[in-house]
Coordinates of C-alpha atoms and ligand atoms in Angstrom, one line a residue:
X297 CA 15.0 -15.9 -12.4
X298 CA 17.4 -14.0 -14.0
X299 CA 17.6 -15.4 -17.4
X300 CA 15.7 -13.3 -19.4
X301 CA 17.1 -9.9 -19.8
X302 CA 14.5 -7.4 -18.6
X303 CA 14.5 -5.1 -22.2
X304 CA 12.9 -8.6 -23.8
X305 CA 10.1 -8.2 -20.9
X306 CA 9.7 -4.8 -21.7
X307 CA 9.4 -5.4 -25.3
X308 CA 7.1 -8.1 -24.6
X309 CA 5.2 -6.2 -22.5
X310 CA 4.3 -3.3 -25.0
X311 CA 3.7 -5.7 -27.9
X312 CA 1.0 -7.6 -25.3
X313 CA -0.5 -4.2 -25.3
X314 CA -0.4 -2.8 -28.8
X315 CA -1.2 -6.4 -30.8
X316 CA -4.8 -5.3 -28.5
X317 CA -5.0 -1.6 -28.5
X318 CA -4.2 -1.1 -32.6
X319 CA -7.0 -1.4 -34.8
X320 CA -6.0 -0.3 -38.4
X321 CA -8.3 2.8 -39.6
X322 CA -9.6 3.4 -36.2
X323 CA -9.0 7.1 -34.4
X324 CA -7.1 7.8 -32.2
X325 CA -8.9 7.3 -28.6
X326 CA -8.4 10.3 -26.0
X327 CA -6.0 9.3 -23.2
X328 CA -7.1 6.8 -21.0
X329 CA -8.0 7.8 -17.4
X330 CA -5.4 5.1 -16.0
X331 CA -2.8 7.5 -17.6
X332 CA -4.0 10.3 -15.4
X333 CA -3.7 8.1 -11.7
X334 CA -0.5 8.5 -9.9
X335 CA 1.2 11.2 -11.0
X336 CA 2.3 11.8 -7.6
X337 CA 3.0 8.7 -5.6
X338 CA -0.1 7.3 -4.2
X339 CA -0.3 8.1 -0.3
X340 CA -3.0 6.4 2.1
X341 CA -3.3 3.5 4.5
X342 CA -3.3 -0.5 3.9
X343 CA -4.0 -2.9 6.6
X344 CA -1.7 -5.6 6.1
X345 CA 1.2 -4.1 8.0
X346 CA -0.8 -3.6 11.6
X347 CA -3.7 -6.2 11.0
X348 CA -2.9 -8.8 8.6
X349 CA -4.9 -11.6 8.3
X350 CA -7.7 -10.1 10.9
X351 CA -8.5 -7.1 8.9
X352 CA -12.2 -6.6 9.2
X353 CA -15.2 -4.3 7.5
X354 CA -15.0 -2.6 10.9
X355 CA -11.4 -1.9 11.0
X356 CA -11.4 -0.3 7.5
X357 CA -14.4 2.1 9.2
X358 CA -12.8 3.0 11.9
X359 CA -9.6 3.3 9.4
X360 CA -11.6 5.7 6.8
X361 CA -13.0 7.6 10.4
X362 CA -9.1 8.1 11.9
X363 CA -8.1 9.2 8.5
X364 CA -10.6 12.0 8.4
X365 CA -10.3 13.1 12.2
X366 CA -6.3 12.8 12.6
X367 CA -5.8 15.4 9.5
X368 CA -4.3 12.4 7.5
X369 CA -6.6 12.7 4.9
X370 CA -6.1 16.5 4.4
X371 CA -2.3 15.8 4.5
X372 CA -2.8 13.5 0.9
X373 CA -3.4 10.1 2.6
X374 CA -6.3 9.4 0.3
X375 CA -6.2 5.5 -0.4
X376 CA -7.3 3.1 1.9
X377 CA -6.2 -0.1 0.7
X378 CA -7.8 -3.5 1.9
X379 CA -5.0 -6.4 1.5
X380 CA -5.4 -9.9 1.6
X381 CA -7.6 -11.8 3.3
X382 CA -10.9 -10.4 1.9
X383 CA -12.0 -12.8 -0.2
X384 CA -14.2 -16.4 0.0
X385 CA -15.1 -18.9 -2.6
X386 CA -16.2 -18.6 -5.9
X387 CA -20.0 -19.8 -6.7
X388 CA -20.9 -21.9 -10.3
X389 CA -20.9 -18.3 -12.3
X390 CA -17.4 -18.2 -11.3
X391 CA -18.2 -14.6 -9.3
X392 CA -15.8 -14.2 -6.4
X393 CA -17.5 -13.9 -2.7
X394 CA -16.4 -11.9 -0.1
X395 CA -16.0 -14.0 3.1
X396 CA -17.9 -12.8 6.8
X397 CA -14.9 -10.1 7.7
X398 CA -16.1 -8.3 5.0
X399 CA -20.0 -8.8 4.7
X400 CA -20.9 -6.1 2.0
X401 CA -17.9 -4.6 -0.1
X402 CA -19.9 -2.1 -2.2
X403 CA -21.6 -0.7 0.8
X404 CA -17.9 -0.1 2.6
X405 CA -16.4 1.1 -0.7
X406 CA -19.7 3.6 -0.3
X407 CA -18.6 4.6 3.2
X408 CA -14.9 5.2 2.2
X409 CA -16.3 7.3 -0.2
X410 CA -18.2 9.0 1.8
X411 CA -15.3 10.1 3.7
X412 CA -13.5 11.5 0.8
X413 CA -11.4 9.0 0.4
X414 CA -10.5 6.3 -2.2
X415 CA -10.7 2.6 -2.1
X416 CA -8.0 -0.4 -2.8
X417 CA -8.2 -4.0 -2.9
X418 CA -5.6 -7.0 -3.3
X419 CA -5.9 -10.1 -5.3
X420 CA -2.9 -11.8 -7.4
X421 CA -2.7 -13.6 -11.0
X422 CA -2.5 -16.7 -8.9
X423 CA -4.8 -19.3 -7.7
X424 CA -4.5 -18.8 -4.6
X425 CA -2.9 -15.1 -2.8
X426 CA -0.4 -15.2 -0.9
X427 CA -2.8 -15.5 2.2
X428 CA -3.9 -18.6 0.9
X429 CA -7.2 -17.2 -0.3
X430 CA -8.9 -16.9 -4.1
X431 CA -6.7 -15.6 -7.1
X432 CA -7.7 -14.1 -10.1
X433 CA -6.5 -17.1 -12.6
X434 CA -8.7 -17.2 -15.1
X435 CA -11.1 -14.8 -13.4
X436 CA -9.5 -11.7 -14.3
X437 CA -11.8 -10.0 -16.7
X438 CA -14.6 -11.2 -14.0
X439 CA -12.8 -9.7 -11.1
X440 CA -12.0 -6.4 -12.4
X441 CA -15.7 -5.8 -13.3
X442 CA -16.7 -6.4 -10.2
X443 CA -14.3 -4.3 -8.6
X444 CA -15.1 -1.6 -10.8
X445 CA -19.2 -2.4 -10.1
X446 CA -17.9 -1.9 -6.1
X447 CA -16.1 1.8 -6.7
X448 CA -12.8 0.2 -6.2
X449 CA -9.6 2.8 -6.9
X450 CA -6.4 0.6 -6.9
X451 CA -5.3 -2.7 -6.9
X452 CA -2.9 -4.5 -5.4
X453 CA -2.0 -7.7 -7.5
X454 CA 0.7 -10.0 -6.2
X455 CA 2.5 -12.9 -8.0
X456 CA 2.6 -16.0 -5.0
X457 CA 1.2 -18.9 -6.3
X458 CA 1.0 -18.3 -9.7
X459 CA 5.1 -19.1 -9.7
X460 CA 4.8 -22.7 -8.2
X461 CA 1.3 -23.2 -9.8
X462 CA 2.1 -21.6 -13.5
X463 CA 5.1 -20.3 -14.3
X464 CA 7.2 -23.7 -12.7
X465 CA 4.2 -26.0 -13.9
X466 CA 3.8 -24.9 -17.2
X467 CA 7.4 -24.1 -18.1
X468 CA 9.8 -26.2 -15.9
X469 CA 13.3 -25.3 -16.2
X470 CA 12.7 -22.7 -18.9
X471 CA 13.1 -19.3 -16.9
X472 CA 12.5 -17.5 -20.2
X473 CA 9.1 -18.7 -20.8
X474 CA 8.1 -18.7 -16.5
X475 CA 9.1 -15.4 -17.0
X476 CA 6.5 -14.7 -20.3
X477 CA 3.7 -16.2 -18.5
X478 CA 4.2 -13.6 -15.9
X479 CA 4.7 -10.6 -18.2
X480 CA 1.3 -12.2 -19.9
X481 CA -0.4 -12.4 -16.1
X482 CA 0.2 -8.8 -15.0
X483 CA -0.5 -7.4 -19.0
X484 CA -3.9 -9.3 -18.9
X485 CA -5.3 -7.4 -15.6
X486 CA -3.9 -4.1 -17.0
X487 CA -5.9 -4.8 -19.4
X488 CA -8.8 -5.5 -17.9
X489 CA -8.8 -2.8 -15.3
X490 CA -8.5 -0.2 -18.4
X491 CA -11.7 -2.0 -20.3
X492 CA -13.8 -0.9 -17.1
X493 CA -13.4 2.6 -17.7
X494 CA -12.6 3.5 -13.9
X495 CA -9.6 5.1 -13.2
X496 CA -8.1 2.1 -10.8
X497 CA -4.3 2.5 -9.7
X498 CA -2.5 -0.6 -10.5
X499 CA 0.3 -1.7 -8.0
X500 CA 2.2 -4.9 -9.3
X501 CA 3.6 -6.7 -6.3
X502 CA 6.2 -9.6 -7.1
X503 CA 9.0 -8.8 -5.1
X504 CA 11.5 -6.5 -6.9
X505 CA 12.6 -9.8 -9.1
X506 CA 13.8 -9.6 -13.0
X507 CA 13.9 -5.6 -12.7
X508 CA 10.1 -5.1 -12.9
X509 CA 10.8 -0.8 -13.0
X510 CA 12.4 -1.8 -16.7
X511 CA 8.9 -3.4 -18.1
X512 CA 6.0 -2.7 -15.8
X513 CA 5.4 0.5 -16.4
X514 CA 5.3 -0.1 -20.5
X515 CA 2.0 -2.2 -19.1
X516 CA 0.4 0.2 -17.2
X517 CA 1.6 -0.7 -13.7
X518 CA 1.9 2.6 -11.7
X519 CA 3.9 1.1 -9.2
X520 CA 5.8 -1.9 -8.8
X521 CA 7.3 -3.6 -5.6
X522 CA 11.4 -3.3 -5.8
X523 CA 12.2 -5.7 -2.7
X524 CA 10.2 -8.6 -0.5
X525 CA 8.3 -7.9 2.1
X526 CA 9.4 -5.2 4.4
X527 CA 8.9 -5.8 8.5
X528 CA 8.9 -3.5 11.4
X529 CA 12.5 -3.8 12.3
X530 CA 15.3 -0.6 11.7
X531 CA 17.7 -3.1 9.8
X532 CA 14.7 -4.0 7.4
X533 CA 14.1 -1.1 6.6
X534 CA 17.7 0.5 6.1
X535 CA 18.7 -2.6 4.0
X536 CA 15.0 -1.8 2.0
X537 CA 15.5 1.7 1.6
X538 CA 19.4 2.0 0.8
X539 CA 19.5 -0.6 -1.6
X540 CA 17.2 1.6 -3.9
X541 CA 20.1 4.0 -4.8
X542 CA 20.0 3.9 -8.5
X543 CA 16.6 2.8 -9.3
X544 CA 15.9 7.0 -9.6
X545 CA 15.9 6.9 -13.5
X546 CA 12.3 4.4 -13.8
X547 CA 10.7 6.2 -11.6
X548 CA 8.1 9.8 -12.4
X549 CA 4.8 10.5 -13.0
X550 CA 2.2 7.7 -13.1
X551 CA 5.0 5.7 -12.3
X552 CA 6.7 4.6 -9.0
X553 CA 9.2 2.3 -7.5
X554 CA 7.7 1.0 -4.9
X555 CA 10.0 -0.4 -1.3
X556 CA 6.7 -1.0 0.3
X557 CA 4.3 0.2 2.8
X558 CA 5.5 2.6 6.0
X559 CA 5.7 0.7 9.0
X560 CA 6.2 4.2 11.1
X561 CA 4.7 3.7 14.2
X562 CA 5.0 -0.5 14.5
X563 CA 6.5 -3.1 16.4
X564 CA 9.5 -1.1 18.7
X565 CA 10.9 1.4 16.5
X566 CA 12.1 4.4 17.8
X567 CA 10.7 8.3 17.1
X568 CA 14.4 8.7 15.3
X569 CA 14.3 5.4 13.0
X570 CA 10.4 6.2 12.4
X571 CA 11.4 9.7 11.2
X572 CA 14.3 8.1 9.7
X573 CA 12.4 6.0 7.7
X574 CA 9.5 8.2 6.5
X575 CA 12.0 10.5 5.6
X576 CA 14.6 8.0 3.1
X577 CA 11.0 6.9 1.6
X578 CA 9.9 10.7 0.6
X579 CA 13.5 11.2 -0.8
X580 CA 13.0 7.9 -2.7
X581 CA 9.2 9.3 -4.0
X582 CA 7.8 6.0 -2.8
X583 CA 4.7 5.7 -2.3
X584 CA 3.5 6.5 1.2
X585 CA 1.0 4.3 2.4
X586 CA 1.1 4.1 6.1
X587 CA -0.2 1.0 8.1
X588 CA -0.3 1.5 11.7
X589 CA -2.4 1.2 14.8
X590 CA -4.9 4.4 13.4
X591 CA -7.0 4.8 16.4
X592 CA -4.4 4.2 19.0
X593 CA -1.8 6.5 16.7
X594 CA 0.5 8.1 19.6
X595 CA 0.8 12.0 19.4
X596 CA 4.7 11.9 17.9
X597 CA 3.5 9.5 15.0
X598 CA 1.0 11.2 13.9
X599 CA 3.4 14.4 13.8
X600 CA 5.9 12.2 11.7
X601 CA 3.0 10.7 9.3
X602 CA 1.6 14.9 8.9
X603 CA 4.5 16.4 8.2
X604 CA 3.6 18.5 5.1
X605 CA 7.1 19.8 4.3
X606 CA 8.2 15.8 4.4
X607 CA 5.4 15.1 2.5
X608 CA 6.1 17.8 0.3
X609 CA 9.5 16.3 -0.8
X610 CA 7.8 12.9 -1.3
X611 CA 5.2 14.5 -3.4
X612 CA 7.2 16.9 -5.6
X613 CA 5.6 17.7 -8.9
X614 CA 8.8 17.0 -10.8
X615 CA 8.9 13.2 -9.7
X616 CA 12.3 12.6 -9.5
X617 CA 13.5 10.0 -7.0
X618 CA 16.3 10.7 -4.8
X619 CA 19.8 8.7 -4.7
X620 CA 22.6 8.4 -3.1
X621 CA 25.0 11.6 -2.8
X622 CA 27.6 9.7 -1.1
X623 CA 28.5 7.3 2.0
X624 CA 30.8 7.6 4.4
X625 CA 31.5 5.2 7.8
X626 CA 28.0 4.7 8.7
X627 CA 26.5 7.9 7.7
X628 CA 24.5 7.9 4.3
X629 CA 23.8 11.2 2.5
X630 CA 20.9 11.1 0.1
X631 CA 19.9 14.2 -2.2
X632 CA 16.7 14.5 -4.3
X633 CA 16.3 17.4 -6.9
X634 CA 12.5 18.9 -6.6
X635 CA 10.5 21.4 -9.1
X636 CA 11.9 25.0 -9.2
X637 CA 15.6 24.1 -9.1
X638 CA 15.1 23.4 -5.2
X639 CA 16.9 20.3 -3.7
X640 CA 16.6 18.2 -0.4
X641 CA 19.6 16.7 1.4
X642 CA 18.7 13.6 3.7
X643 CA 21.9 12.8 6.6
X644 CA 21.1 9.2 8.0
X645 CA 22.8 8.3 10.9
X646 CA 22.8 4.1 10.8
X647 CA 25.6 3.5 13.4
X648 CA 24.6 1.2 16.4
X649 CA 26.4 3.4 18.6
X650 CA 24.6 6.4 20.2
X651 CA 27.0 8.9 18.7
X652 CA 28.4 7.9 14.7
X653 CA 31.4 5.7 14.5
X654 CA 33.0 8.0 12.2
X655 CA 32.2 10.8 14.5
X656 CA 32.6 13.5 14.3
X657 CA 30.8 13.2 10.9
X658 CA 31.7 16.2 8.6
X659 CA 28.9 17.0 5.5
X660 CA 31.3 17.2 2.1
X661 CA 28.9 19.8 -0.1
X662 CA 31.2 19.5 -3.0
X663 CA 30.4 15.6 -3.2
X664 CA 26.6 16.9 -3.3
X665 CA 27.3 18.9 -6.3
X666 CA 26.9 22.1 -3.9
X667 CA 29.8 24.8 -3.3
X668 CA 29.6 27.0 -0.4
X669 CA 27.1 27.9 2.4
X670 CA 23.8 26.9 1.5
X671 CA 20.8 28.7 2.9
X672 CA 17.6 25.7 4.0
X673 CA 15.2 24.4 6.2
X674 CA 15.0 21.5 8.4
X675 CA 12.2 19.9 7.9
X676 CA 12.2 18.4 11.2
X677 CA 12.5 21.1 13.5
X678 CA 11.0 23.3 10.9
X679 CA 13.8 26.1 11.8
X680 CA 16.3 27.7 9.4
X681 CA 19.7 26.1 8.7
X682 CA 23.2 27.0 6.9
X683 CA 24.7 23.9 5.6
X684 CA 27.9 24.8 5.3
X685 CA 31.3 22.9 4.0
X686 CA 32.9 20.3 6.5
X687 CA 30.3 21.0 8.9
X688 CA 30.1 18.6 11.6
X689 CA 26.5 17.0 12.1
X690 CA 25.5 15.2 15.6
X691 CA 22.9 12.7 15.2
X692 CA 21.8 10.1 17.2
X693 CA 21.7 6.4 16.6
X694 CA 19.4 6.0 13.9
X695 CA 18.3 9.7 13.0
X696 CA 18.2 12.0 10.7
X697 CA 18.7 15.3 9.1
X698 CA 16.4 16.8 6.4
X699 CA 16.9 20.1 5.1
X700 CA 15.4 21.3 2.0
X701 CA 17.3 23.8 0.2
X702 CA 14.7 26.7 -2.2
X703 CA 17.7 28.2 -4.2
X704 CA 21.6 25.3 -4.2
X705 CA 24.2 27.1 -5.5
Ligands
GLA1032 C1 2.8 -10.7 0.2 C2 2.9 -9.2 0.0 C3 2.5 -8.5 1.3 C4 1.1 -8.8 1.6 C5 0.9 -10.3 1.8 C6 -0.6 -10.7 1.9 O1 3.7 -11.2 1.2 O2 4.2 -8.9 -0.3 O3 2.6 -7.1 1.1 O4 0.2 -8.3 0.6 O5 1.4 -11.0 0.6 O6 -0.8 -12.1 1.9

């Protein structure tokens, strides 16, 4: 998929856009509310990570009702995204049904609203999602009416089918043109999310392939998936978040690079590799959306998932992803430059071991840019820290060490 260099896509992209938007003689039109979603990575909940498939109008309740009462809310965790699996059949006018998990969409879009909160839903340019269920193929004007008609806030539109069913169908062999037909795909719901008028966060989900950080955002995509699908397993998640070294340049305000949802708190990771985990994704300004058990949340996840000084980091006005400072053994030191001059330094400890391999680990400042002792916090056990030069650091298997630093010299 390769074959087409991603500048062509983006170029393609923006001409999709300004053949539409230009009329000759007209005004100039005040900035378009889409341009004003996202400036911070978007934080809430989605429920394809805990519920999958099973995701119900009840669970999404009981969702909105855990974000209020657990404080996630109030710590920025405003979306609360539905995934796949929502949807039914079309009927003769072409209008999209919701199937019997989800009797009544408007009236739960009203009750997430109710809470304070904001609304997502997921559909793809596709015939079919990835669940198997309706796409938006020739629907797409259609859909994002209606979605705008329910209150929805942010879509989640993902590529599946419309490769085998489109892009291979209608342009075998030629990976150039498969990938113009996608460009086209994802510039035709940008467009029609911004002819509804509603502000409605677009998150482009195909997988990380052809460099979409190089041309979705010159459509109006405010985040765009950089890998496949991530699971709740530590090595899934270190070979996720490490491999986004370098990807800091396409990413600010309005928009994000996006190594999926948080699985902190699933399947059998540990309290260091969730910490570990939700602390690489606020270096890498990715969007936080959590998508764990809510009402059975244990007391040291929902610590991890409120941090505010973590979330801070993530959430940093200035919107500069984090990178890589350096690697050594099996230690990797990420740094991420925040408003004010401030900076925060991220020591992940991915040895197998209980101790490091290289240990005893010693933290190089000069390879961070840094000279001398540097006065910080650690954001984990909130206490004050000197990171000095050579100092050694003792972490355990799969943990981590977040200072920020107010004032690197
Ligand atoms: C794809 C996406 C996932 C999820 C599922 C739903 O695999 O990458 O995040 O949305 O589809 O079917």
């Amino acid at each position: 998929m390769r074959a087409f260099s991603s500048l062509c896509l983006a170029v393609l992209a923006s001409t999709f856009l300004t053949a539409a938007a230009q009329t000759p003689g007209t005004p100039k039109k005040s900035p378009s509310p889409h341009k004003l979603v996202a400036q911070t990575p978007p934080m809430g909940w989605n429920s394809w990570n805990f519920f999958a498939e099973r995701v119900t109008d009840k669970d999404i309740r009981a969702a909105a009702d855990q974000l209020v009462a657990t404080g996630m809310r109030d710590a920025g965790y405003i979306y609360l995204n539905i995934d796949d699996t929502w949807e039914a059949e079309r009927d003769a006018s072409g209008v999209l049904h919701t199937n019997s998990k989800f009797p009544d969409m408007k009236a739960l879009a009203d009750y997430v609203h109710s809470k304070g909160l904001k609304i997502g839903i997921y559909s793809g340019p596709g015939p079919k999602t990835c669940g198997g269920y309706a796409g938006s193929l020739g629907h797409e004007e259609q859909d994002a009416k209606m979605y705008a008609e329910w209150g929805i806030d942010y879509l989640k539109y993902d590529l599946c089918s419309f490769i085998p069913e489109v892009m291979e169908k209608q342009a075998p062999n030629d990976k150039a043109e498969q990938m113009r037909l996608m460009v086209a795909a994802y510039v035709k719901m940008s467009k029609a999310l911004k002819a509804t008028g509603r502000p409605i966060v677009f998150s482009l989900c195909q997988y990380g392939w052809d460099a979409p950080w190089e041309w979705a955002p010159t459509l109006g995509g405010n985040l765009w998936r950089t890998t496949d699908d991530i699971n709740a397993t530590w090595d899934r998640i270190a070979v996720i978040g490490f491999s986004q070294a370098g990807l800091d340049r396409y990413a600010g305000p309005g928009h994000w690079n996006d190594p999926d949802m948080l699985e902190v708190g699933n399947g059998k990771l540990t309290m260091a590799e969730n910490r570990s985990h939700f602390s690489l994704w606020a270096m890498l300004a990715a969007p936080l959306l959590a998508g764990n058990d809510l009402p059975n949340m244990t007391p040291e996840v929902k610590a991890i998932l409120t941090n505010r000084d973590v979330i801070a980091i993530d959430q940093d006005r200035l919107g500069r992803q984090g990178t890589r400072g350096y690697a050594e053994g099996e230690v990797e030191v990420w740094i991420r430059h925040l408003a004010g001059g401030a900076l925060a330094v991220a020591v992940i400890n991915c040895a197998d071991n209980d101790r490091f391999s290289t240990h005893p680990f010693h933290l190089n400042l000069a390879r961070l840019g840094l000279h001398g002792t540097q006065k910080g916090k650690d954001l984990w056990t909130g206490k004050d820290v000197e990171l000095s030069d050579n100092m050694p650091v003792e972490l355990a298997k799969h943990d981590v060490l977040l200072v920020r630093i107010d004032a690197p010299k």
